[in-house]
CSV table of C-alpha atoms in Angstrom, one decimal:
chain,number,residue,atom,x,y,z
A,1,PRO,CA,26.9,-24.8,117.1
A,2,PRO,CA,23.3,-24.5,116.2
A,3,SER,CA,22.5,-22.9,112.9
A,4,SER,CA,19.9,-20.2,112.2
A,5,SER,CA,18.8,-21.9,108.9
A,6,PRO,CA,15.6,-24.0,109.1
A,7,ALA,CA,16.0,-27.7,108.9
A,8,LEU,CA,15.4,-29.2,105.4
A,9,SER,CA,13.2,-32.2,104.9
A,10,PRO,CA,14.2,-35.0,102.6
A,11,HIS,CA,11.7,-33.8,100.0
A,12,HIS,CA,13.1,-30.4,100.0
A,13,THR,CA,16.6,-31.8,99.6
A,14,MET,CA,15.7,-33.7,96.4
A,15,ALA,CA,13.9,-30.8,94.8
A,16,ALA,CA,16.9,-28.6,95.4
A,17,PHE,CA,19.0,-30.9,93.3
A,18,VAL,CA,16.6,-31.3,90.3
A,19,PRO,CA,18.0,-29.4,87.3
A,20,ALA,CA,16.1,-26.2,86.6
A,21,PRO,CA,15.3,-26.9,82.9
A,22,LEU,CA,13.4,-30.0,83.8
A,23,THR,CA,11.1,-28.3,86.2
A,24,ALA,CA,10.8,-24.8,84.6
A,25,PRO,CA,7.9,-24.2,82.1
A,26,ARG,CA,8.9,-24.3,78.4
A,27,THR,CA,9.0,-20.7,77.3
A,28,GLY,CA,10.9,-18.6,74.8
A,29,LEU,CA,13.0,-19.9,72.0
A,30,LEU,CA,13.5,-23.4,73.5
A,31,ALA,CA,9.7,-23.9,73.8
A,32,ALA,CA,9.1,-22.7,70.2
A,33,THR,CA,11.9,-25.1,69.0
A,34,ILE,CA,10.4,-28.1,70.8
A,35,LYS,CA,6.7,-27.4,70.0
A,36,THR,CA,7.1,-26.3,66.3
A,37,PRO,CA,8.5,-29.0,64.0
A,38,LEU,CA,11.0,-27.8,61.5
A,39,ARG,CA,9.7,-27.3,57.9
A,40,THR,CA,11.9,-27.6,54.9
A,41,THR,CA,11.1,-25.8,51.7
A,42,LEU,CA,13.5,-27.9,49.6
A,43,HIS,CA,12.2,-30.2,46.9
A,44,GLN,CA,8.5,-29.3,47.4
A,45,PRO,CA,6.3,-31.0,44.8
A,46,PRO,CA,4.4,-28.8,42.3
A,47,ARG,CA,0.8,-27.8,43.0
A,48,PRO,CA,-1.1,-29.6,40.3
A,49,VAL,CA,-4.4,-28.0,41.2
A,50,ALA,CA,-3.1,-24.4,40.7
A,51,LEU,CA,-1.4,-25.3,37.5
A,52,LYS,CA,-4.5,-26.9,36.1
A,53,MET,CA,-6.6,-23.8,36.9
A,54,ILE,CA,-4.1,-21.5,35.1
A,55,SER,CA,-4.0,-23.7,32.1
A,56,SER,CA,-7.8,-23.8,31.9
A,57,THR,CA,-8.1,-20.1,32.2
A,58,ASN,CA,-5.5,-19.5,29.3
A,59,ALA,CA,-7.2,-22.0,27.1
A,60,SER,CA,-10.5,-20.3,27.4
A,61,SER,CA,-9.0,-17.0,26.4
A,62,ILE,CA,-7.6,-18.2,23.0
A,63,PRO,CA,-10.0,-17.4,20.2
A,64,ASP,CA,-11.4,-20.2,18.0
A,65,VAL,CA,-9.3,-20.5,14.7
A,66,ALA,CA,-12.4,-20.6,12.5
A,67,LYS,CA,-13.8,-17.5,14.2
A,68,ARG,CA,-10.5,-15.7,13.8
A,69,ASN,CA,-10.4,-16.5,10.1
A,70,THR,CA,-13.9,-15.3,9.6
A,71,LEU,CA,-13.1,-12.0,11.3
A,72,ASN,CA,-10.0,-11.6,9.1
A,73,LEU,CA,-12.1,-12.1,6.0
A,74,MET,CA,-14.6,-9.6,7.1
A,75,LEU,CA,-11.9,-7.0,7.7
A,76,VAL,CA,-10.3,-7.6,4.3
A,77,GLY,CA,-13.7,-7.3,2.6
A,78,ALA,CA,-14.6,-4.1,4.5
A,79,VAL,CA,-11.4,-2.4,3.5
A,80,GLY,CA,-10.8,-3.9,0.1
A,81,ALA,CA,-14.2,-3.4,-1.5
A,82,PRO,CA,-14.2,0.5,-1.2
A,83,THR,CA,-10.6,0.6,-2.3
A,84,LEU,CA,-11.2,-1.4,-5.5
A,85,ALA,CA,-14.2,0.7,-6.3
A,86,VAL,CA,-12.2,3.9,-6.1
A,87,LEU,CA,-9.2,2.6,-8.0
A,88,GLY,CA,-11.3,0.9,-10.7
A,89,GLY,CA,-12.1,4.2,-12.4
A,90,TYR,CA,-8.4,5.2,-12.6
A,91,ALA,CA,-7.4,1.8,-13.8
A,92,ARG,CA,-9.7,2.0,-16.8
A,93,PHE,CA,-7.9,5.1,-18.0
A,94,PHE,CA,-4.4,3.5,-17.8
A,95,ILE,CA,-5.2,-0.1,-18.8
A,96,PRO,CA,-6.1,-0.7,-22.5
A,97,PHE,CA,-9.5,-2.2,-23.1
A,98,GLY,CA,-8.3,-4.2,-26.0
A,99,GLU,CA,-11.3,-3.6,-28.3
A,100,GLY,CA,-10.5,-2.7,-31.9
A,101,GLY,CA,-10.7,-3.8,-35.5
A,102,ALA,CA,-8.6,-6.2,-37.4
A,103,SER,CA,-5.9,-3.6,-38.0
A,104,GLY,CA,-5.3,-3.3,-34.2
A,105,GLU,CA,-6.9,0.1,-33.8
A,106,VAL,CA,-8.2,1.1,-30.3
A,107,VAL,CA,-11.1,3.3,-29.4
A,108,ALA,CA,-9.9,6.5,-27.7
A,109,ARG,CA,-11.2,7.1,-24.2
A,110,ASP,CA,-11.3,10.1,-22.0
A,111,VAL,CA,-10.0,10.6,-18.5
A,112,ARG,CA,-13.2,9.1,-17.1
A,113,GLY,CA,-13.0,6.0,-19.2
A,114,GLY,CA,-15.8,7.1,-21.6
A,115,VAL,CA,-15.6,6.5,-25.3
A,116,VAL,CA,-14.6,9.6,-27.3
A,117,VAL,CA,-17.1,10.5,-29.9
A,118,LYS,CA,-15.7,12.9,-32.5
A,119,SER,CA,-18.7,15.2,-32.8
A,120,LYS,CA,-19.1,15.6,-29.0
A,121,TRP,CA,-15.3,16.2,-28.6
A,122,LEU,CA,-15.4,19.0,-31.1
A,123,ASP,CA,-18.4,20.6,-29.4
A,124,SER,CA,-16.5,20.7,-26.1
A,125,HIS,CA,-13.0,21.6,-27.3
A,126,GLN,CA,-11.9,24.8,-28.9
A,127,ALA,CA,-9.8,25.3,-32.1
A,128,GLY,CA,-6.1,24.4,-31.6
A,129,ASP,CA,-6.9,22.4,-28.4
A,130,ARG,CA,-4.6,19.6,-27.4
A,131,SER,CA,-6.1,17.3,-24.7
A,132,LEU,CA,-5.2,13.8,-23.5
A,133,VAL,CA,-7.0,10.6,-24.1
A,134,GLN,CA,-6.1,6.9,-23.6
A,135,GLY,CA,-4.5,5.7,-26.8
A,136,MET,CA,-2.4,2.8,-28.0
A,137,LYS,CA,-1.2,0.4,-25.3
A,138,GLY,CA,-2.9,2.6,-22.8
A,139,ASP,CA,-0.5,5.5,-23.3
A,140,ALA,CA,-1.6,9.0,-22.7
A,141,THR,CA,-2.1,10.6,-26.2
A,142,TYR,CA,-3.0,14.0,-27.4
A,143,LEU,CA,-5.9,14.6,-29.7
A,144,VAL,CA,-5.3,17.8,-31.7
A,145,VAL,CA,-8.2,20.0,-32.9
A,146,THR,CA,-7.5,21.8,-36.2
A,147,ASP,CA,-6.9,25.6,-36.1
A,148,ASP,CA,-10.3,26.3,-37.5
A,149,GLY,CA,-12.0,24.0,-35.0
A,150,SER,CA,-13.9,21.9,-37.6
A,151,ASP,CA,-12.1,18.6,-37.3
A,152,LEU,CA,-9.4,16.6,-35.5
A,153,GLU,CA,-5.9,16.3,-37.0
A,154,PHE,CA,-5.1,13.0,-38.8
A,155,TYR,CA,-2.6,12.1,-36.1
A,156,GLY,CA,-2.4,11.7,-32.3
A,157,LEU,CA,0.7,12.5,-30.2
A,158,ASN,CA,2.0,10.2,-27.6
A,159,ALA,CA,2.6,12.3,-24.5
A,160,THR,CA,5.6,10.3,-23.2
A,161,CYS,CA,8.8,12.4,-23.3
A,162,THR,CA,11.6,10.6,-25.2
A,163,HIS,CA,14.2,11.5,-22.6
A,164,LEU,CA,13.1,9.7,-19.4
A,165,GLY,CA,9.4,9.0,-19.9
A,166,CYS,CA,7.7,11.9,-18.2
A,167,VAL,CA,4.2,13.0,-19.5
A,168,VAL,CA,4.8,16.2,-21.4
A,169,PRO,CA,2.1,18.9,-20.9
A,170,TRP,CA,0.9,21.3,-23.6
A,171,ASN,CA,1.8,24.9,-22.9
A,172,LYS,CA,-0.7,27.0,-24.8
A,173,ALA,CA,1.0,30.3,-24.1
A,174,ALA,CA,4.3,29.1,-25.5
A,175,ASN,CA,2.7,27.0,-28.2
A,176,LYS,CA,4.9,24.1,-27.2
A,177,PHE,CA,5.0,20.9,-25.4
A,178,MET,CA,7.3,21.5,-22.5
A,179,CYS,CA,8.6,18.7,-20.2
A,180,PRO,CA,8.7,19.8,-16.5
A,181,CYS,CA,11.3,17.1,-15.6
A,182,HIS,CA,14.4,18.2,-17.5
A,183,GLY,CA,13.3,21.0,-19.8
A,184,SER,CA,12.8,19.2,-23.1
A,185,GLN,CA,10.6,21.0,-25.6
A,186,TYR,CA,8.6,20.0,-28.6
A,187,ASP,CA,6.7,22.1,-31.2
A,188,GLU,CA,3.0,22.0,-31.8
A,189,THR,CA,3.3,18.8,-33.9
A,190,GLY,CA,5.5,17.1,-31.3
A,191,LYS,CA,8.8,17.6,-33.1
A,192,VAL,CA,11.7,18.0,-30.6
A,193,VAL,CA,13.2,21.5,-30.6
A,194,LYS,CA,15.2,21.4,-27.4
A,195,GLY,CA,17.0,18.6,-25.5
A,196,PRO,CA,17.9,16.7,-23.6
A,197,ALA,CA,15.2,14.6,-25.3
A,198,PRO,CA,16.8,13.0,-28.4
A,199,LEU,CA,13.7,12.3,-30.4
A,200,SER,CA,10.3,13.7,-31.3
A,201,LEU,CA,7.0,12.5,-29.7
A,202,ALA,CA,5.7,9.2,-31.2
A,203,LEU,CA,2.8,9.5,-33.6
A,204,ALA,CA,-0.5,7.5,-33.9
A,205,VAL,CA,-2.9,7.4,-36.8
A,206,ARG,CA,-6.2,9.2,-35.9
A,207,GLY,CA,-9.4,8.0,-37.4
A,208,GLU,CA,-13.0,7.2,-36.6
A,209,ASN,CA,-15.3,4.2,-36.9
A,210,ALA,CA,-18.8,3.8,-38.3
A,211,ALA,CA,-20.3,5.0,-34.9
A,212,GLY,CA,-18.3,8.2,-35.0
A,213,GLU,CA,-16.0,7.1,-32.2
A,214,VAL,CA,-12.4,8.3,-32.4
A,215,VAL,CA,-9.9,5.4,-33.0
A,216,LEU,CA,-6.1,5.3,-32.9
A,217,ASN,CA,-3.9,3.0,-34.8
A,218,SER,CA,-0.1,2.4,-35.1
A,219,TRP,CA,1.8,4.8,-37.3
A,220,ILE,CA,4.0,2.8,-39.6
A,221,LYS,CA,4.7,5.2,-42.5
A,222,GLU,CA,7.2,8.0,-42.8
A,223,ASP,CA,7.3,10.6,-40.1
A,224,PHE,CA,6.0,13.7,-41.8
A,225,ARG,CA,7.9,16.0,-39.4
A,226,THR,CA,11.4,14.6,-40.1
A,227,GLY,CA,11.0,12.7,-43.4
A,228,PHE,CA,12.5,9.6,-41.7
A,229,ALA,CA,11.1,6.2,-40.8
A,230,PRO,CA,9.4,6.2,-37.4
A,231,TRP,CA,11.9,5.6,-34.6
A,232,TRP,CA,9.2,3.9,-32.4
A,233,LYS,CA,9.0,1.1,-34.9
A,234,ALA,CA,12.7,0.4,-34.9
């Protein structure tokens, strides 16, 4: 019987049997896959240009060695010079100057490092005064003004406590040398009167030179306070 469908031409018949993917436009994931080649990120070579630029930048930021040494020297000089100037005055008091006669005597110096002149010392210190100067071997030593204020005693007293080496201050109210470290006490001549210090304060011979400067020398004779040979010469 006759069909209601229109008749197909040979051209239409061939087109009907062509696979759709071959005639359809390339869209979607398939098109992207075909058009865009695959790129691998494995084993990519380094970028020499970028590395060269980084290396060049770091090298320019490193300071020159000579310039760095110069800056270090300037810093040391700026800090060291004022420090030495301040400490120099103190060092003069604690370090012996080394001048003296053939007998080994040393010129006494005050806390500022100045030479002690006997006449000037008596003018500025009252009777019975006991004040420190730099003495033998740079040790702090007491000069003792006589009770009438007219002269200095013939001896100087080493201020170093014979217990553990503290500097013993003079207590005028108690009329004693009293160590603040462990309580040792010495009378007005430096003789030990209370322990734990086992020995009296060391003595030095006090004199003066032709210029009127106070000089101190080693005490080698009998200790007038105890009647024994000086322990500091043993």
